[in-house]
PDB file of C-alpha atoms and ligand atoms in Angstrom:
ATOM      1  CA  UNK K   1     112.777 120.222-102.593  1.00 96.00           C
ATOM      2  CA  UNK K   2     111.980 116.922-100.925  1.00 97.00           C
ATOM      3  CA  UNK K   3     109.404 117.003 -98.139  1.00 98.00           C
ATOM      4  CA  UNK K   4     108.978 114.161 -95.670  1.00 98.00           C
ATOM      5  CA  UNK K   5     106.367 114.014 -92.927  1.00 98.00           C
ATOM      6  CA  UNK K   6     107.321 111.973 -89.877  1.00 98.00           C
ATOM      7  CA  UNK K   7     104.080 110.818 -88.317  1.00 98.00           C
ATOM      8  CA  UNK K   8     102.385 108.186 -86.205  1.00 97.00           C
ATOM      9  CA  UNK K   9      99.273 108.622 -84.083  1.00 95.00           C
ATOM     10  CA  UNK K  10     100.984 106.595 -81.382  1.00 95.00           C
ATOM     11  CA  UNK K  11     103.011 108.708 -78.986  1.00 96.00           C
ATOM     12  CA  UNK K  12     106.588 108.106 -77.894  1.00 96.00           C
ATOM     13  CA  UNK K  13     107.659 105.979 -80.859  1.00 97.00           C
ATOM     14  CA  UNK K  14     110.665 108.092 -81.874  1.00 98.00           C
ATOM     15  CA  UNK K  15     109.138 110.585 -84.333  1.00 98.00           C
ATOM     16  CA  UNK K  16     110.980 113.631 -83.017  1.00 98.00           C
ATOM     17  CA  UNK K  17     114.228 111.747 -82.411  1.00 98.00           C
ATOM     18  CA  UNK K  18     114.105 110.422 -85.975  1.00 98.00           C
ATOM     19  CA  UNK K  19     113.263 113.818 -87.510  1.00 98.00           C
ATOM     20  CA  UNK K  20     116.214 115.428 -85.739  1.00 98.00           C
ATOM     21  CA  UNK K  21     118.569 112.526 -86.482  1.00 98.00           C
ATOM     22  CA  UNK K  22     117.781 112.398 -90.203  1.00 98.00           C
ATOM     23  CA  UNK K  23     117.695 116.190 -90.567  1.00 98.00           C
ATOM     24  CA  UNK K  24     120.988 116.689 -88.716  1.00 98.00           C
ATOM     25  CA  UNK K  25     122.622 114.059 -90.873  1.00 98.00           C
ATOM     26  CA  UNK K  26     121.291 115.517 -94.132  1.00 98.00           C
ATOM     27  CA  UNK K  27     122.651 118.940 -93.133  1.00 98.00           C
ATOM     28  CA  UNK K  28     126.030 117.416 -92.235  1.00 98.00           C
ATOM     29  CA  UNK K  29     126.081 115.887 -95.719  1.00 98.00           C
ATOM     30  CA  UNK K  30     125.729 119.326 -97.305  1.00 98.00           C
ATOM     31  CA  UNK K  31     121.957 119.501 -97.780  1.00 98.00           C
ATOM     32  CA  UNK K  32     120.053 122.629 -96.834  1.00 98.00           C
ATOM     33  CA  UNK K  33     117.513 121.208 -94.424  1.00 98.00           C
ATOM     34  CA  UNK K  34     114.486 122.596 -92.618  1.00 98.00           C
ATOM     35  CA  UNK K  35     112.834 120.891 -89.659  1.00 98.00           C
ATOM     36  CA  UNK K  36     109.203 121.916 -89.119  1.00 98.00           C
ATOM     37  CA  UNK K  37     107.780 121.332 -85.650  1.00 98.00           C
ATOM     38  CA  UNK K  38     104.002 120.917 -85.783  1.00 98.00           C
ATOM     39  CA  UNK K  39     103.614 119.420 -82.305  1.00 98.00           C
ATOM     40  CA  UNK K  40     102.074 121.790 -79.698  1.00 98.00           C
ATOM     41  CA  UNK K  41     104.413 120.137 -77.171  1.00 98.00           C
ATOM     42  CA  UNK K  42     107.284 121.596 -79.205  1.00 98.00           C
ATOM     43  CA  UNK K  43     109.758 118.811 -78.363  1.00 98.00           C
ATOM     44  CA  UNK K  44     111.696 119.352 -81.574  1.00 98.00           C
ATOM     45  CA  UNK K  45     111.958 123.103 -80.968  1.00 98.00           C
ATOM     46  CA  UNK K  46     113.089 122.327 -77.422  1.00 98.00           C
ATOM     47  CA  UNK K  47     115.730 119.925 -78.751  1.00 98.00           C
ATOM     48  CA  UNK K  48     117.498 122.975 -80.223  1.00 98.00           C
ATOM     49  CA  UNK K  49     116.449 125.346 -77.412  1.00 97.00           C
ATOM     50  CA  UNK K  50     114.292 127.315 -79.833  1.00 97.00           C
ATOM     51  CA  UNK K  51     110.995 128.866 -78.737  1.00 96.00           C
ATOM     52  CA  UNK K  52     108.063 129.680 -80.974  1.00 95.00           C
ATOM     53  CA  UNK K  53     106.915 132.259 -78.444  1.00 94.00           C
ATOM     54  CA  UNK K  54     109.796 134.710 -78.766  1.00 92.00           C
ATOM     55  CA  UNK K  55     107.917 137.030 -81.106  1.00 90.00           C
ATOM     56  CA  UNK K  56     109.547 135.795 -84.327  1.00 93.00           C
ATOM     57  CA  UNK K  57     106.616 133.556 -85.193  1.00 94.00           C
ATOM     58  CA  UNK K  58     105.948 129.847 -85.367  1.00 96.00           C
ATOM     59  CA  UNK K  59     103.860 127.307 -87.253  1.00 96.00           C
ATOM     60  CA  UNK K  60     100.887 128.770 -85.363  1.00 95.00           C
ATOM     61  CA  UNK K  61     101.254 132.119 -87.136  1.00 94.00           C
ATOM     62  CA  UNK K  62     101.155 130.363 -90.517  1.00 93.00           C
ATOM     63  CA  UNK K  63      97.563 129.466 -89.690  1.00 92.00           C
ATOM     64  CA  UNK K  64      96.493 132.649 -87.976  1.00 90.00           C
ATOM     65  CA  UNK K  65      98.590 135.227 -89.857  1.00 81.00           C
ATOM     66  CA  UNK K  66      97.634 137.213 -92.905  1.00 71.00           C
ATOM     67  CA  UNK K  67      97.204 134.701 -95.754  1.00 66.00           C
ATOM     68  CA  UNK K  68      98.207 137.420 -98.235  1.00 64.00           C
ATOM     69  CA  UNK K  69     101.746 137.308 -96.849  1.00 68.00           C
ATOM     70  CA  UNK K  70     102.653 133.627 -96.852  1.00 64.00           C
ATOM     71  CA  UNK K  71     106.240 134.545 -97.698  1.00 66.00           C
ATOM     72  CA  UNK K  72     106.665 135.791 -94.122  1.00 85.00           C
ATOM     73  CA  UNK K  73     107.551 132.163 -93.301  1.00 92.00           C
ATOM     74  CA  UNK K  74     111.140 133.076 -94.240  1.00 92.00           C
ATOM     75  CA  UNK K  75     111.489 135.439 -91.310  1.00 93.00           C
ATOM     76  CA  UNK K  76     110.226 132.739 -88.939  1.00 95.00           C
ATOM     77  CA  UNK K  77     113.075 130.306 -89.556  1.00 97.00           C
ATOM     78  CA  UNK K  78     115.621 129.818 -86.774  1.00 97.00           C
ATOM     79  CA  UNK K  79     119.216 128.792 -87.313  1.00 97.00           C
ATOM     80  CA  UNK K  80     120.637 125.931 -85.238  1.00 98.00           C
ATOM     81  CA  UNK K  81     124.248 125.376 -84.163  1.00 97.00           C
ATOM     82  CA  UNK K  82     124.549 123.135 -87.217  1.00 98.00           C
ATOM     83  CA  UNK K  83     125.354 124.665 -90.608  1.00 98.00           C
ATOM     84  CA  UNK K  84     122.516 124.337 -93.135  1.00 98.00           C
ATOM     85  CA  UNK K  85     120.060 123.106 -90.468  1.00 98.00           C
ATOM     86  CA  UNK K  86     117.071 125.334 -89.739  1.00 98.00           C
ATOM     87  CA  UNK K  87     113.979 125.022 -87.554  1.00 98.00           C
ATOM     88  CA  UNK K  88     110.479 126.399 -87.903  1.00 98.00           C
ATOM     89  CA  UNK K  89     109.313 126.083 -84.309  1.00 98.00           C
ATOM     90  CA  UNK K  90     105.987 125.084 -82.798  1.00 98.00           C
ATOM     91  CA  UNK K  91     104.078 126.966 -80.112  1.00 97.00           C
ATOM     92  CA  UNK K  92     101.741 125.663 -77.397  1.00 97.00           C
ATOM     93  CA  UNK K  93      98.898 127.679 -78.993  1.00 96.00           C
ATOM     94  CA  UNK K  94      98.886 125.070 -81.781  1.00 96.00           C
ATOM     95  CA  UNK K  95      96.847 122.926 -79.393  1.00 95.00           C
ATOM     96  CA  UNK K  96      93.894 125.285 -79.931  1.00 93.00           C
ATOM     97  CA  UNK K  97      94.050 125.095 -83.709  1.00 92.00           C
ATOM     98  CA  UNK K  98      91.638 122.220 -84.222  1.00 88.00           C
ATOM     99  CA  UNK K  99      88.892 124.032 -82.332  1.00 86.00           C
ATOM    100  CA  UNK K 100      89.540 127.299 -84.176  1.00 84.00           C
ATOM    101  CA  UNK K 101      89.891 125.825 -87.638  1.00 76.00           C
ATOM    102  CA  UNK K 102      87.141 123.227 -87.744  1.00 70.00           C
ATOM    103  CA  UNK K 103      84.629 125.824 -88.922  1.00 68.00           C
ATOM    104  CA  UNK K 104      86.910 127.225 -91.650  1.00 73.00           C
ATOM    105  CA  UNK K 105      87.383 125.477 -94.960  1.00 74.00           C
ATOM    106  CA  UNK K 106      90.610 125.217 -96.964  1.00 75.00           C
ATOM    107  CA  UNK K 107      92.755 124.871 -93.870  1.00 86.00           C
ATOM    108  CA  UNK K 108      94.351 121.613 -94.999  1.00 90.00           C
ATOM    109  CA  UNK K 109      96.805 123.270 -97.384  1.00 90.00           C
ATOM    110  CA  UNK K 110      98.222 126.075 -95.238  1.00 93.00           C
ATOM    111  CA  UNK K 111     101.569 124.376 -94.640  1.00 95.00           C
ATOM    112  CA  UNK K 112     101.917 123.200 -98.222  1.00 94.00           C
ATOM    113  CA  UNK K 113     101.349 126.724 -99.550  1.00 92.00           C
ATOM    114  CA  UNK K 114     103.747 128.297 -97.056  1.00 94.00           C
ATOM    115  CA  UNK K 115     106.533 125.834 -97.898  1.00 96.00           C
ATOM    116  CA  UNK K 116     106.365 126.678-101.600  1.00 93.00           C
ATOM    117  CA  UNK K 117     107.972 130.025-100.676  1.00 88.00           C
ATOM    118  CA  UNK K 118     111.107 128.283 -99.440  1.00 95.00           C
ATOM    119  CA  UNK K 119     114.158 126.877-101.094  1.00 95.00           C
ATOM    120  CA  UNK K 120     115.605 123.921 -99.184  1.00 98.00           C
ATOM    121  CA  UNK K 121     116.927 120.575-100.348  1.00 98.00           C
ATOM    122  CA  UNK K 122     114.945 118.767 -97.652  1.00 98.00           C
ATOM    123  CA  UNK K 123     112.032 119.655 -95.400  1.00 98.00           C
ATOM    124  CA  UNK K 124     111.188 117.269 -92.552  1.00 98.00           C
ATOM    125  CA  UNK K 125     107.873 117.780 -90.751  1.00 98.00           C
ATOM    126  CA  UNK K 126     107.609 116.369 -87.229  1.00 98.00           C
ATOM    127  CA  UNK K 127     103.952 115.601 -86.431  1.00 98.00           C
ATOM    128  CA  UNK K 128     102.022 115.462 -83.167  1.00 97.00           C
ATOM    129  CA  UNK K 129     100.746 112.019 -82.140  1.00 96.00           C
ATOM    130  CA  UNK K 130      97.146 112.729 -83.083  1.00 93.00           C
ATOM    131  CA  UNK K 131      95.066 113.085 -86.190  1.00 93.00           C
ATOM    132  CA  UNK K 132      93.976 116.693 -86.570  1.00 93.00           C
ATOM    133  CA  UNK K 133      94.448 119.753 -88.718  1.00 94.00           C
ATOM    134  CA  UNK K 134      98.232 119.719 -88.164  1.00 96.00           C
ATOM    135  CA  UNK K 135      98.808 116.129 -89.245  1.00 95.00           C
ATOM    136  CA  UNK K 136      96.445 116.627 -92.182  1.00 94.00           C
ATOM    137  CA  UNK K 137      98.494 119.658 -93.231  1.00 95.00           C
ATOM    138  CA  UNK K 138     101.732 117.696 -92.923  1.00 96.00           C
ATOM    139  CA  UNK K 139     100.378 114.817 -95.012  1.00 95.00           C
ATOM    140  CA  UNK K 140      99.145 117.240 -97.672  1.00 93.00           C
ATOM    141  CA  UNK K 141     102.497 119.034 -97.767  1.00 95.00           C
ATOM    142  CA  UNK K 142     104.791 116.021 -98.013  1.00 95.00           C
ATOM    143  CA  UNK K 143     105.810 113.791-100.868  1.00 94.00           C
ATOM    144  CA  UNK K 144     106.765 110.922 -98.583  1.00 97.00           C
ATOM    145  CA  UNK K 145     105.597 109.695 -95.208  1.00 97.00           C
ATOM    146  CA  UNK K 146     107.985 108.157 -92.700  1.00 98.00           C
ATOM    147  CA  UNK K 147     106.238 106.227 -89.922  1.00 98.00           C
ATOM    148  CA  UNK K 148     108.455 105.421 -86.927  1.00 98.00           C
ATOM    149  CA  UNK K 149     106.927 102.389 -85.233  1.00 98.00           C
ATOM    150  CA  UNK K 150     108.067 101.014 -81.923  1.00 97.00           C
ATOM    151  CA  UNK K 151     108.738  97.279 -82.093  1.00 96.00           C
ATOM    152  CA  UNK K 152     106.197  96.197 -79.479  1.00 93.00           C
ATOM    153  CA  UNK K 153     102.647  94.968 -79.846  1.00 88.00           C
ATOM    154  CA  UNK K 154     100.602  97.959 -78.705  1.00 87.00           C
ATOM    155  CA  UNK K 155     102.521 100.077 -81.170  1.00 88.00           C
ATOM    156  CA  UNK K 156     101.504  97.772 -84.011  1.00 91.00           C
ATOM    157  CA  UNK K 157      97.879  98.566 -83.252  1.00 90.00           C
ATOM    158  CA  UNK K 158      98.734 102.269 -83.273  1.00 91.00           C
ATOM    159  CA  UNK K 159     100.276 101.741 -86.698  1.00 95.00           C
ATOM    160  CA  UNK K 160      97.042 100.206 -87.994  1.00 94.00           C
ATOM    161  CA  UNK K 161      95.149 103.283 -86.834  1.00 93.00           C
ATOM    162  CA  UNK K 162      97.686 105.520 -88.547  1.00 94.00           C
ATOM    163  CA  UNK K 163      97.359 103.596 -91.816  1.00 96.00           C
ATOM    164  CA  UNK K 164      93.550 103.810 -91.635  1.00 94.00           C
ATOM    165  CA  UNK K 165      93.746 107.585 -91.216  1.00 93.00           C
ATOM    166  CA  UNK K 166      96.176 107.721 -94.105  1.00 94.00           C
ATOM    167  CA  UNK K 167      93.801 105.763 -96.352  1.00 93.00           C
ATOM    168  CA  UNK K 168      91.071 108.283 -95.517  1.00 89.00           C
ATOM    169  CA  UNK K 169      93.313 111.227 -96.343  1.00 88.00           C
ATOM    170  CA  UNK K 170      94.486 109.579 -99.554  1.00 89.00           C
ATOM    171  CA  UNK K 171      90.911 109.483-100.784  1.00 85.00           C
ATOM    172  CA  UNK K 172      90.789 113.266-100.818  1.00 77.00           C
ATOM    173  CA  UNK K 173      94.375 113.501-102.092  1.00 76.00           C
ATOM    174  CA  UNK K 174      93.462 111.041-104.857  1.00 80.00           C
ATOM    175  CA  UNK K 175      96.911 109.470-104.869  1.00 85.00           C
ATOM    176  CA  UNK K 176      98.873 107.012-102.782  1.00 91.00           C
ATOM    177  CA  UNK K 177     101.419 108.677-100.569  1.00 95.00           C
ATOM    178  CA  UNK K 178     104.724 106.779-100.650  1.00 96.00           C
ATOM    179  CA  UNK K 179     105.371 105.590 -97.108  1.00 96.00           C
ATOM    180  CA  UNK K 180     108.129 103.885 -95.182  1.00 98.00           C
ATOM    181  CA  UNK K 181     107.589 102.232 -91.811  1.00 98.00           C
ATOM    182  CA  UNK K 182     110.696 102.636 -89.662  1.00 98.00           C
ATOM    183  CA  UNK K 183     111.020 100.115 -86.825  1.00 98.00           C
ATOM    184  CA  UNK K 184     112.291 101.929 -83.743  1.00 98.00           C
ATOM    185  CA  UNK K 185     113.259 101.191 -80.140  1.00 97.00           C
ATOM    186  CA  UNK K 186     114.276  97.710 -81.205  1.00 97.00           C
ATOM    187  CA  UNK K 187     115.738  95.656 -78.380  1.00 96.00           C
ATOM    188  CA  UNK K 188     117.147  92.447 -79.775  1.00 90.00           C
ATOM    189  CA  UNK K 189     117.307  90.896 -76.300  1.00 93.00           C
ATOM    190  CA  UNK K 190     113.542  90.876 -75.979  1.00 95.00           C
ATOM    191  CA  UNK K 191     111.233  88.366 -77.547  1.00 95.00           C
ATOM    192  CA  UNK K 192     108.572  91.103 -78.000  1.00 94.00           C
ATOM    193  CA  UNK K 193     110.886  93.237 -80.128  1.00 96.00           C
ATOM    194  CA  UNK K 194     112.018  90.353 -82.336  1.00 96.00           C
ATOM    195  CA  UNK K 195     108.506  89.067 -82.820  1.00 96.00           C
ATOM    196  CA  UNK K 196     106.936  92.429 -83.579  1.00 96.00           C
ATOM    197  CA  UNK K 197     109.648  93.246 -86.122  1.00 97.00           C
ATOM    198  CA  UNK K 198     108.869  89.958 -87.841  1.00 97.00           C
ATOM    199  CA  UNK K 199     105.121  90.718 -87.741  1.00 96.00           C
ATOM    200  CA  UNK K 200     105.753  94.164 -89.225  1.00 97.00           C
ATOM    201  CA  UNK K 201     107.670  92.623 -92.115  1.00 97.00           C
ATOM    202  CA  UNK K 202     105.042  89.927 -92.721  1.00 97.00           C
ATOM    203  CA  UNK K 203     102.147  92.378 -92.682  1.00 96.00           C
ATOM    204  CA  UNK K 204     103.581  95.381 -94.432  1.00 96.00           C
ATOM    205  CA  UNK K 205     106.382  93.857 -96.556  1.00 96.00           C
ATOM    206  CA  UNK K 206     107.975  96.415 -98.855  1.00 95.00           C
ATOM    207  CA  UNK K 207     106.643  99.337 -96.849  1.00 97.00           C
ATOM    208  CA  UNK K 208     108.956  98.422 -93.953  1.00 98.00           C
ATOM    209  CA  UNK K 209     112.519  99.744 -93.994  1.00 98.00           C
ATOM    210  CA  UNK K 210     115.290  97.132 -94.118  1.00 98.00           C
ATOM    211  CA  UNK K 211     117.062  99.094 -91.405  1.00 98.00           C
ATOM    212  CA  UNK K 212     115.776  99.766 -87.912  1.00 97.00           C
ATOM    213  CA  UNK K 213     116.737 101.927 -84.965  1.00 98.00           C
ATOM    214  CA  UNK K 214     117.855  99.977 -81.900  1.00 98.00           C
ATOM    215  CA  UNK K 215     117.199 101.071 -78.349  1.00 98.00           C
ATOM    216  CA  UNK K 216     120.232 102.981 -77.122  1.00 98.00           C
ATOM    217  CA  UNK K 217     120.413 104.839 -73.809  1.00 98.00           C
ATOM    218  CA  UNK K 218     122.762 107.365 -75.429  1.00 98.00           C
ATOM    219  CA  UNK K 219     119.884 108.657 -77.570  1.00 98.00           C
ATOM    220  CA  UNK K 220     118.546 110.427 -74.525  1.00 98.00           C
ATOM    221  CA  UNK K 221     122.005 111.826 -73.736  1.00 98.00           C
ATOM    222  CA  UNK K 222     122.196 113.166 -77.282  1.00 98.00           C
ATOM    223  CA  UNK K 223     118.851 114.955 -76.896  1.00 98.00           C
ATOM    224  CA  UNK K 224     119.804 116.430 -73.522  1.00 97.00           C
ATOM    225  CA  UNK K 225     122.876 117.875 -75.237  1.00 98.00           C
ATOM    226  CA  UNK K 226     120.919 119.141 -78.233  1.00 98.00           C
ATOM    227  CA  UNK K 227     122.844 116.882 -80.615  1.00 98.00           C
ATOM    228  CA  UNK K 228     121.097 114.765 -83.261  1.00 98.00           C
ATOM    229  CA  UNK K 229     121.474 111.062 -82.330  1.00 98.00           C
ATOM    230  CA  UNK K 230     122.968 110.491 -85.780  1.00 98.00           C
ATOM    231  CA  UNK K 231     125.850 112.827 -84.901  1.00 98.00           C
ATOM    232  CA  UNK K 232     126.354 111.590 -81.319  1.00 98.00           C
ATOM    233  CA  UNK K 233     129.086 109.006 -81.693  1.00 97.00           C
ATOM    234  CA  UNK K 234     128.598 107.747 -78.127  1.00 98.00           C
ATOM    235  CA  UNK K 235     125.277 106.324 -79.348  1.00 98.00           C
ATOM    236  CA  UNK K 236     127.146 103.300 -80.624  1.00 98.00           C
ATOM    237  CA  UNK K 237     124.041 101.469 -81.777  1.00 98.00           C
ATOM    238  CA  UNK K 238     121.632 104.233 -82.807  1.00 98.00           C
ATOM    239  CA  UNK K 239     124.140 106.557 -84.521  1.00 98.00           C
ATOM    240  CA  UNK K 240     125.287 104.082 -87.214  1.00 98.00           C
ATOM    241  CA  UNK K 241     121.701 102.818 -87.532  1.00 98.00           C
ATOM    242  CA  UNK K 242     120.508 106.301 -88.490  1.00 98.00           C
ATOM    243  CA  UNK K 243     123.309 106.544 -91.083  1.00 98.00           C
ATOM    244  CA  UNK K 244     122.200 103.283 -92.702  1.00 98.00           C
ATOM    245  CA  UNK K 245     118.560 104.309 -92.485  1.00 98.00           C
ATOM    246  CA  UNK K 246     119.166 107.637 -94.232  1.00 98.00           C
ATOM    247  CA  UNK K 247     121.136 105.880 -96.989  1.00 98.00           C
ATOM    248  CA  UNK K 248     118.205 103.530 -97.472  1.00 98.00           C
ATOM    249  CA  UNK K 249     115.639 106.360 -97.501  1.00 98.00           C
ATOM    250  CA  UNK K 250     117.628 108.321-100.075  1.00 98.00           C
ATOM    251  CA  UNK K 251     118.219 105.231-102.207  1.00 97.00           C
ATOM    252  CA  UNK K 252     114.491 104.504-102.287  1.00 95.00           C
ATOM    253  CA  UNK K 253     113.237 108.039-102.919  1.00 91.00           C
ATOM    254  CA  UNK K 254     110.195 107.915-105.166  1.00 83.00           C
ATOM    255  CA  UNK K 255     110.789 109.524-108.546  1.00 76.00           C
ATOM    256  CA  UNK K 256     109.055 112.873-109.196  1.00 62.00           C
ATOM    257  CA  UNK K 257     106.446 111.136-111.383  1.00 55.00           C
ATOM    258  CA  UNK K 258     105.382 108.615-108.750  1.00 48.00           C
ATOM    259  CA  UNK K 259     105.557 111.045-105.804  1.00 47.00           C
TER     260      UNK K 259
HETATM  261  N1  ATP G   1     116.517 104.553 -80.218  1.00 95.46           N
HETATM  262  C1  ATP G   1     116.198 105.018 -79.000  1.00 95.46           C
HETATM  263  N2  ATP G   1     116.762 104.480 -77.890  1.00 95.46           N
HETATM  264  C2  ATP G   1     116.444 104.943 -76.666  1.00 95.46           C
HETATM  265  N3  ATP G   1     115.579 105.922 -76.425  1.00 95.46           N
HETATM  266  C3  ATP G   1     114.979 106.492 -77.488  1.00 95.46           C
HETATM  267  C4  ATP G   1     115.232 106.084 -78.833  1.00 95.46           C
HETATM  268  N4  ATP G   1     114.476 106.820 -79.671  1.00 95.46           N
HETATM  269  C5  ATP G   1     113.771 107.664 -78.894  1.00 95.46           C
HETATM  270  N5  ATP G   1     114.084 107.478 -77.583  1.00 95.46           N
HETATM  271  C6  ATP G   1     113.523 108.186 -76.415  1.00 95.46           C
HETATM  272  O1  ATP G   1     112.150 107.865 -76.355  1.00 95.46           O
HETATM  273  C7  ATP G   1     111.401 109.017 -75.975  1.00 95.46           C
HETATM  274  C8  ATP G   1     110.353 109.317 -77.050  1.00 95.46           C
HETATM  275  O2  ATP G   1     111.020 109.643 -78.245  1.00 95.46           O
HETATM  276  P1  ATP G   1     110.460 110.798 -79.196  1.00 95.46           P
HETATM  277  O3  ATP G   1     110.200 112.035 -78.421  1.00 95.46           O
HETATM  278  O4  ATP G   1     111.363 110.881 -80.362  1.00 95.46           O
HETATM  279  O5  ATP G   1     109.086 110.133 -79.623  1.00 95.46           O
HETATM  280  P2  ATP G   1     107.835 110.834 -80.331  1.00 95.46           P
HETATM  281  O6  ATP G   1     107.199 109.776 -81.172  1.00 95.46           O
HETATM  282  O7  ATP G   1     108.265 112.070 -81.006  1.00 95.46           O
HETATM  283  O8  ATP G   1     106.918 111.180 -79.084  1.00 95.46           O
HETATM  284  P3  ATP G   1     105.595 112.121 -79.092  1.00 95.46           P
HETATM  285  O9  ATP G   1     104.523 111.277 -79.712  1.00 95.46           O
HETATM  286  O10 ATP G   1     105.354 112.398 -77.653  1.00 95.46           O
HETATM  287  O11 ATP G   1     105.907 113.324 -79.905  1.00 95.46           O
HETATM  288  C9  ATP G   1     112.410 110.143 -75.792  1.00 95.46           C
HETATM  289  O12 ATP G   1     112.726 110.240 -74.431  1.00 95.46           O
HETATM  290  C10 ATP G   1     113.610 109.691 -76.587  1.00 95.46           C
HETATM  291  O13 ATP G   1     114.837 110.199 -76.072  1.00 95.46           O
HETATM  292 MG1   MG G   2     107.505 114.029 -80.855  1.00 95.46          MG
END
């Protein structure tokens, strides 16, 4: 099972869009894929019209439920209209987790432990845009970090903050987490986009994906229709970009030993 966390402390950079696009594409290629929504805003759950408040459980219950029954995660998974694509939804109550959990120790590995009870080819964890117990859990549970980064200057500063947080977490993890920076919302007509993509490559070299996701108004249409942008052919720029990006991610998967 391959587990990727999709995270950036900066909001609105394409984390959820990218999680859904890559996950939808993996499932369409025959991989059993689980999308985990750890954002209290539950945008990913909403993408597939799934609610974590329907009584079937959500990521919130992983933290507050009986730790002796971690296997109950299986009954919390929701099917999507896409074969092999499943969602573990978020719930708004997740927003209260940091306050509740700060006094309890050992809360950083809840997600990692719960996921060991599952059998998927790929698990993609969509993170909220803030450093807290949920992002820490996602980073502890994953074997690779994907960092969507909008190609504009404020977003580059957000990326620096994200990488600083990561360095802090890596100290307790005692290993370097393989990471890939994914340039998003790239608009080749603007000087700002071109220049910030170049800056990204100069500063972060190998950690930056060769492929990027261009701005495409059809991405929003895809989300309104509950279709991953990678499977929405009207997204003439973003759809093929996500195909190339997934090929690149799979071709550069760290080996088990280095992960
Ligand atoms: N390539 C793209 N072209 C055009 N719009 C896009 C693209 N990618 C994402 N968007 C739009 O940008 C907005 C933010 O995207 P998304 O929700 O994926 O970001 P996010 O990083 O998950 O945000 P948050 O931090 O709030 O969770 C959405 O309205 C989405 O439809
Ligand atoms: Mg999001």
